[in-house]
Amino acid sequence: MSAPDMRLMARVFGRIGVLSFGGPAAQIALMHRELVDRHRWLSEDSFLRALSLCMLLPGPEAMQLATYAGWRLRGTLGGLLAGLLFVLPGAAIILVLAFGYAYFGQMPLVQAAFMGIKAAVIVVVVQALRNLGRKALHGREGWMLATLSFVALFVFGVPFPLIILTAGLWGAFKAADGASPVEIDAAPPHPARPIGVIALWGTLWASPLLFVWAMGHEFLLQIGLFFSKLAVVTFGGAYAVLAYMAQTVVQDHGWITTEQMIDALGLAETTPGPLILVTEFVALLAGFAQAGPWGAVSAGVLTLWVTFTPCFLWIFFAGPYLELISAQPRLAGALRAITAAVVGVIANLSVWFALHVLFERVLPMAHLAVPLPDWSSFDPVAGALTLIAAVLMLGLRFGFVLTMAVTAMLALGWNLLL
């Protein structure tokens, strides 16, 4: 079919951006319904190949899938339109929520509501682990990679990027040399200009970092460099990298507290757009603590820039080679191994998150990264709210937003009764 005009694309991708609640699985399903079933802008095979590529690349796969779809339809301008419309609605809401949290987040009633949100988030993370495990763990090798990944993170604190790199190399090495490549399309929809893409988007990515370095803003430079690194290692979506991010921003830099990190994830779950927008919330809180409202805005904008500019770079660079990339057995093997390892990473996050919600005191074991809860500090209210959230989401199939509203109201009611 002929490419749609930009106004129609703006309406469709704007709708996707505003309605993209529920994490990457729900977002991908929404895009499939709009782009494949309803408008028939992509074929089923093209959509699945694009999804495979986006899972192989670092960064939020749903946002990159939207960017690829826009690029395939209308080139670079189409990709920019689709990607920005997927991110900006959620980013605007996160900005408002972060300022509300910074000014009012420590109020008792607000904290009580957050307890209900955290309980629902525990179930969301477990749900993500279950769904991904069903798709990613095939055979003994998949379970082995997931288990080793979990042990490496949970027990020994091995850096997340090293786990991803090791899994990818293992998958590529194990891929059968004789595997037959799949049939590919004759030509990409738009010509490849790799050198120009790298030069342009690499410059755009680095420019604000060079600016804050030249101006001597040490804190902003640290923020920009850390989230730039995160953009390179965020394989498997935001869930996979949250434990790594939490360790760095809470323990290493001390920008925010563990409680604020958990609240950040809870708020990011309630907004449309990619869950990696949690990085914006973290940066806003850190900037607010350092330099007030303008420091928050500066840190938040810089973090958005260095988080999502690389996503456009990856798609505009790799998009023309999608058919060729998706046909390579070794790359497919690396993707399968990384996905299996990510299951173990998300399992680590599930345990870490649940421990910090259900127990008031969690301390690491000597010489190991294992978090040990103080069993006497167990919070029965948090446990009851988590159980209610599990019944609502896993048993009665309630959506996250409705479950979060119910548990938040229950937490508020309990606080008022006390």
XYZ file of C-alpha atoms in Angstrom:
418
model
C 0.000 0.000 0.000
C 1.079 3.655 -0.411
C 2.628 5.362 2.595
C 0.089 7.161 4.830
C 0.264 10.946 5.153
C 1.904 12.438 8.227
C -1.361 13.700 9.725
C -2.855 10.228 9.763
C 0.373 8.819 11.182
C 0.330 11.494 13.884
C -3.193 10.499 14.904
C -2.432 6.781 14.964
C 0.916 6.983 16.761
C -0.432 9.666 19.076
C -3.216 7.275 20.051
C -0.650 4.530 20.650
C 1.436 6.864 22.814
C -1.487 7.990 24.977
C -2.917 4.487 25.443
C 0.362 2.601 25.914
C -0.195 1.519 29.525
C 0.733 -1.873 30.922
C 4.337 -2.398 29.911
C 5.943 -3.636 26.680
C 3.694 -6.670 26.193
C 0.535 -4.557 26.206
C 2.211 -1.853 24.104
C 3.352 -4.318 21.452
C -0.140 -5.830 21.332
C -1.628 -2.342 20.845
C 0.794 -1.574 18.008
C 0.038 -4.904 16.357
C -3.664 -4.142 16.448
C -3.197 -0.645 15.009
C -0.378 -1.214 12.497
C -1.024 -4.771 11.292
C -4.693 -5.567 11.868
C -6.426 -2.197 11.551
C -4.377 -0.096 9.112
C -2.333 -2.893 7.481
C 0.748 -0.714 7.295
C 3.000 -3.651 8.192
C 2.694 -7.315 7.312
C 2.710 -9.928 10.053
C 6.196 -11.114 9.042
C 7.610 -7.581 8.897
C 6.169 -6.776 12.314
C 7.669 -9.901 13.909
C 11.064 -9.384 12.278
C 11.089 -5.788 13.495
C 10.183 -6.928 17.006
C 13.045 -9.451 16.966
C 15.493 -6.728 15.941
C 14.260 -4.379 18.660
C 14.674 -7.097 21.290
C 18.255 -7.608 20.134
C 19.060 -3.892 20.377
C 19.609 -2.062 23.681
C 16.799 0.207 24.788
C 12.997 -0.028 25.164
C 11.825 -2.476 22.504
C 8.298 -1.065 22.221
C 9.509 2.495 21.584
C 12.019 1.243 19.047
C 9.339 -0.848 17.347
C 7.182 2.269 16.973
C 10.195 4.172 15.611
C 10.959 1.424 13.113
C 7.339 1.314 11.938
C 7.336 5.082 11.399
C 10.695 4.926 9.598
C 9.529 2.120 7.337
C 6.419 4.095 6.385
C 7.844 7.596 5.948
C 11.608 7.463 6.426
C 13.483 9.444 9.078
C 10.713 11.999 9.664
C 8.203 9.194 10.111
C 10.486 7.447 12.582
C 10.985 10.632 14.574
C 7.244 11.292 14.641
C 6.360 7.772 15.797
C 9.118 7.534 18.388
C 8.478 10.957 19.920
C 4.716 10.447 20.096
C 5.330 7.169 21.914
C 7.551 8.825 24.546
C 6.391 12.421 25.077
C 2.927 11.856 26.645
C 4.372 9.666 29.379
C 7.388 11.977 29.839
C 5.087 14.970 30.423
C 3.058 13.050 33.011
C 6.233 11.849 34.763
C 7.399 15.481 35.029
C 4.185 16.501 36.795
C 4.204 13.448 39.069
C 7.840 13.958 40.029
C 7.253 17.542 41.145
C 4.173 16.480 43.068
C 6.207 13.735 44.721
C 9.116 16.089 45.500
C 6.818 18.576 47.277
C 4.205 16.268 48.795
C 5.638 12.746 48.646
C 6.549 12.567 52.324
C 3.031 13.311 53.566
C 1.614 10.329 55.543
C -1.429 9.876 53.305
C 0.722 10.018 50.159
C 3.082 7.445 51.626
C 0.125 5.221 52.509
C -1.146 5.400 48.924
C 2.307 4.482 47.662
C 2.268 1.371 49.813
C -0.760 0.194 47.806
C 0.982 1.053 44.538
C 4.122 -0.848 45.566
C 2.076 -3.932 46.410
C 0.569 -3.908 42.907
C 3.990 -3.368 41.330
C 5.332 -6.523 43.026
C 2.662 -8.519 41.208
C 3.340 -6.705 37.909
C 7.025 -7.642 38.054
C 6.204 -11.261 38.910
C 3.705 -11.290 36.041
C 6.372 -10.002 33.654
C 8.735 -12.718 34.878
C 6.130 -15.439 34.335
C 5.157 -14.232 30.855
C 8.720 -13.807 29.663
C 9.763 -17.146 31.130
C 7.075 -18.975 29.171
C 8.341 -17.492 25.905
C 12.073 -17.402 26.526
C 12.999 -20.572 28.396
C 13.124 -23.434 25.933
C 14.888 -26.568 27.087
C 17.623 -27.139 29.647
C 19.972 -24.492 28.232
C 17.438 -21.684 28.658
C 16.760 -22.600 32.286
C 20.501 -22.908 32.932
C 21.202 -19.417 31.552
C 18.355 -17.894 33.563
C 19.493 -19.614 36.776
C 23.137 -18.638 36.338
C 22.110 -15.057 35.571
C 20.014 -14.891 38.749
C 22.772 -16.353 40.936
C 25.414 -14.074 39.425
C 23.361 -10.962 40.225
C 21.632 -11.967 43.457
C 24.506 -13.748 45.180
C 27.703 -12.303 43.711
C 26.612 -8.886 42.361
C 28.138 -9.448 38.907
C 27.643 -6.313 36.751
C 24.573 -6.536 34.543
C 26.377 -5.608 31.261
C 28.850 -8.450 31.801
C 25.982 -10.929 32.192
C 24.354 -9.751 28.958
C 27.654 -9.840 27.046
C 28.484 -13.336 28.295
C 25.034 -14.679 27.430
C 25.158 -13.161 23.948
C 28.594 -14.615 23.220
C 27.466 -18.014 24.491
C 24.364 -17.961 22.290
C 26.338 -16.941 19.221
C 28.939 -19.636 19.880
C 26.304 -22.342 20.359
C 24.330 -21.412 17.234
C 24.499 -24.146 14.621
C 26.838 -23.326 11.751
C 24.671 -25.220 9.338
C 21.414 -23.473 10.181
C 19.662 -22.194 7.079
C 18.949 -18.442 6.920
C 15.364 -17.389 6.348
C 14.230 -15.763 3.129
C 14.616 -11.990 3.105
C 13.088 -9.156 1.168
C 14.903 -8.015 -1.948
C 15.631 -4.458 -0.749
C 15.094 -2.255 2.300
C 12.310 0.358 2.075
C 14.832 3.190 2.537
C 18.532 3.333 1.581
C 21.222 2.671 4.174
C 23.464 5.616 5.085
C 25.397 4.182 8.045
C 28.204 6.746 8.215
C 25.844 9.700 8.016
C 23.497 8.209 10.610
C 26.310 7.502 13.077
C 27.836 10.957 12.579
C 24.542 12.840 12.963
C 23.005 10.921 15.847
C 26.310 10.376 17.614
C 26.858 14.136 17.562
C 23.338 14.801 18.830
C 23.856 12.271 21.613
C 27.188 13.719 22.735
C 26.430 17.453 22.359
C 24.659 18.067 25.700
C 27.302 16.021 27.526
C 30.058 18.163 26.037
C 28.087 21.288 26.924
C 27.630 20.439 30.620
C 31.275 19.351 30.775
C 32.402 22.678 29.299
C 30.157 24.568 31.741
C 31.608 22.650 34.684
C 28.305 21.071 35.841
C 29.754 17.995 37.527
C 26.429 16.605 38.764
C 24.719 16.935 35.375
C 27.745 15.377 33.692
C 27.522 12.373 36.046
C 23.794 12.070 35.333
C 24.331 12.274 31.575
C 27.199 9.810 31.501
C 25.441 7.255 33.692
C 22.179 7.257 31.748
C 24.116 7.245 28.457
C 25.820 4.060 29.633
C 22.454 2.690 30.688
C 21.114 3.327 27.177
C 23.840 1.072 25.790
C 23.290 -1.855 28.178
C 19.490 -1.845 28.519
C 18.889 -5.208 26.847
C 15.597 -6.919 27.612
C 13.670 -3.794 28.579
C 13.542 -1.715 31.726
C 12.770 -4.593 34.114
C 16.070 -6.210 33.258
C 18.179 -3.152 34.114
C 16.293 -1.777 37.123
C 18.341 -3.660 39.712
C 21.556 -2.391 38.125
C 20.198 1.170 38.011
C 18.929 1.001 41.592
C 22.293 -0.191 42.876
C 24.109 2.635 41.096
C 21.822 5.571 41.874
C 21.077 4.482 45.476
C 24.228 2.804 46.753
C 27.038 4.132 44.565
C 25.981 7.767 43.985
C 23.400 8.297 46.737
C 21.247 10.442 44.434
C 17.988 9.006 45.840
C 16.952 6.542 48.548
C 15.798 2.951 48.116
C 12.256 4.003 49.037
C 12.294 6.719 46.370
C 13.567 4.204 43.806
C 10.682 1.864 44.576
C 8.205 4.753 44.422
C 9.705 5.787 41.070
C 8.992 2.356 39.621
C 5.453 2.443 40.980
C 4.743 5.816 39.390
C 6.321 4.813 36.077
C 4.025 1.779 35.991
C 0.960 4.058 36.178
C 1.862 6.216 33.157
C 1.757 5.553 29.407
C 4.947 5.079 27.437
C 8.022 2.916 28.017
C 8.814 1.877 31.576
C 12.356 3.168 31.064
C 10.835 6.603 31.716
C 11.589 5.678 35.318
C 15.041 7.114 34.509
C 13.455 10.547 34.011
C 11.719 10.321 37.398
C 14.963 9.308 39.122
C 16.845 12.180 37.467
C 14.136 14.685 38.387
C 14.257 13.675 42.055
C 18.065 13.701 42.088
C 18.192 17.104 40.396
C 15.585 18.506 42.783
C 17.641 17.386 45.776
C 20.762 18.979 44.292
C 19.471 22.309 42.973
C 15.717 22.653 43.370
C 13.155 22.895 40.541
C 15.519 24.111 37.801
C 18.039 21.448 38.713
C 15.274 18.868 38.433
C 14.212 20.087 34.982
C 17.818 20.185 33.747
C 18.543 16.662 34.976
C 15.229 15.312 33.647
C 15.614 16.801 30.163
C 19.233 15.652 29.902
C 18.251 12.145 30.970
C 15.443 11.973 28.410
C 17.875 13.120 25.717
C 20.628 10.592 26.454
C 18.106 7.782 27.028
C 16.125 8.085 23.801
C 18.516 9.699 21.284
C 20.462 6.382 21.122
C 17.181 4.580 20.329
C 16.824 6.616 17.138
C 20.478 5.935 16.340
C 20.048 2.154 16.686
C 16.897 2.041 14.533
C 18.018 4.420 11.781
C 21.341 2.572 11.582
C 20.033 -1.001 11.764
C 16.632 -0.592 10.079
C 17.911 -0.912 6.502
C 19.669 -4.152 7.470
C 16.718 -5.708 9.289
C 16.042 -8.426 6.765
C 19.707 -9.413 6.647
C 20.173 -9.263 10.431
C 17.099 -11.331 11.211
C 18.279 -14.046 8.842
C 21.622 -14.689 10.587
C 21.603 -17.850 12.739
C 24.335 -16.645 15.101
C 22.575 -13.357 15.827
C 19.357 -15.258 16.422
C 21.218 -17.548 18.847
C 22.676 -14.557 20.690
C 19.189 -13.064 21.004
C 17.753 -16.288 22.435
C 20.548 -16.548 25.014
C 20.235 -12.888 26.055
C 16.488 -13.271 26.442
C 16.962 -16.336 28.654
C 19.522 -14.502 30.811
C 17.127 -11.576 31.129
C 14.616 -13.916 32.821
C 17.154 -14.444 35.601
C 17.767 -10.692 35.818
C 14.045 -10.019 36.214
C 13.850 -12.762 38.858
C 16.569 -10.909 40.772
C 14.578 -7.693 40.480
C 11.416 -9.435 41.686
C 13.100 -10.677 44.847
C 14.922 -7.379 45.495
C 11.777 -5.324 45.036
C 9.567 -7.604 47.149
C 12.064 -7.703 50.022
C 12.285 -3.903 50.206
C 8.498 -3.526 50.170
C 7.638 -6.308 52.619
C 10.440 -5.678 55.124
C 11.500 -2.413 56.724
C 15.131 -3.495 57.077
C 17.134 -5.375 54.414
C 20.911 -5.730 54.753
C 23.481 -7.414 52.463
C 25.311 -10.521 53.649
C 28.976 -10.026 54.429
C 31.246 -10.396 51.349
C 28.236 -11.227 49.129
C 25.471 -9.251 47.421
C 22.680 -11.391 48.917
C 20.062 -9.116 50.550
C 18.958 -10.547 53.907
C 15.734 -9.238 55.465
C 15.302 -8.666 59.177
C 12.367 -11.036 59.714
C 11.168 -9.071 62.740
C 10.652 -6.048 60.448
C 8.038 -7.764 58.258
C 5.159 -5.395 57.392
C 1.857 -7.332 57.612
C -0.080 -4.529 55.885
C 2.257 -4.637 52.888
C 1.936 -8.428 52.833
C -1.869 -8.275 52.890
C -1.974 -5.640 50.127
C 0.376 -7.717 47.976
C -1.827 -10.772 48.461
C -4.907 -8.756 47.465
C -3.114 -7.433 44.377
C -2.105 -10.983 43.413
C -5.704 -12.188 43.714
C -7.004 -9.269 41.657
C -4.397 -9.455 38.864
C -3.542 -13.149 38.672
C -6.839 -14.629 39.796
C -9.545 -12.188 38.669
C -7.543 -10.792 35.701
C -7.883 -7.162 36.773
C -5.671 -4.670 34.929
C -2.761 -2.985 36.684
C -4.297 0.501 36.843
C -7.526 -0.789 38.426
C -5.611 -3.038 40.838
C -3.318 -0.167 41.794
C -6.331 2.064 42.471
C -7.947 -0.598 44.691
C -4.796 -1.322 46.727
C -3.975 2.389 47.070
C -7.500 3.098 48.379
C -7.269 0.178 50.795
C -3.932 1.456 52.059
C -5.381 4.955 52.505
C -8.400 3.566 54.330
C -6.207 1.558 56.716
C -4.057 4.623 57.404
C -7.135 6.750 58.201
C -8.490 4.071 60.545
C -5.249 4.164 62.477
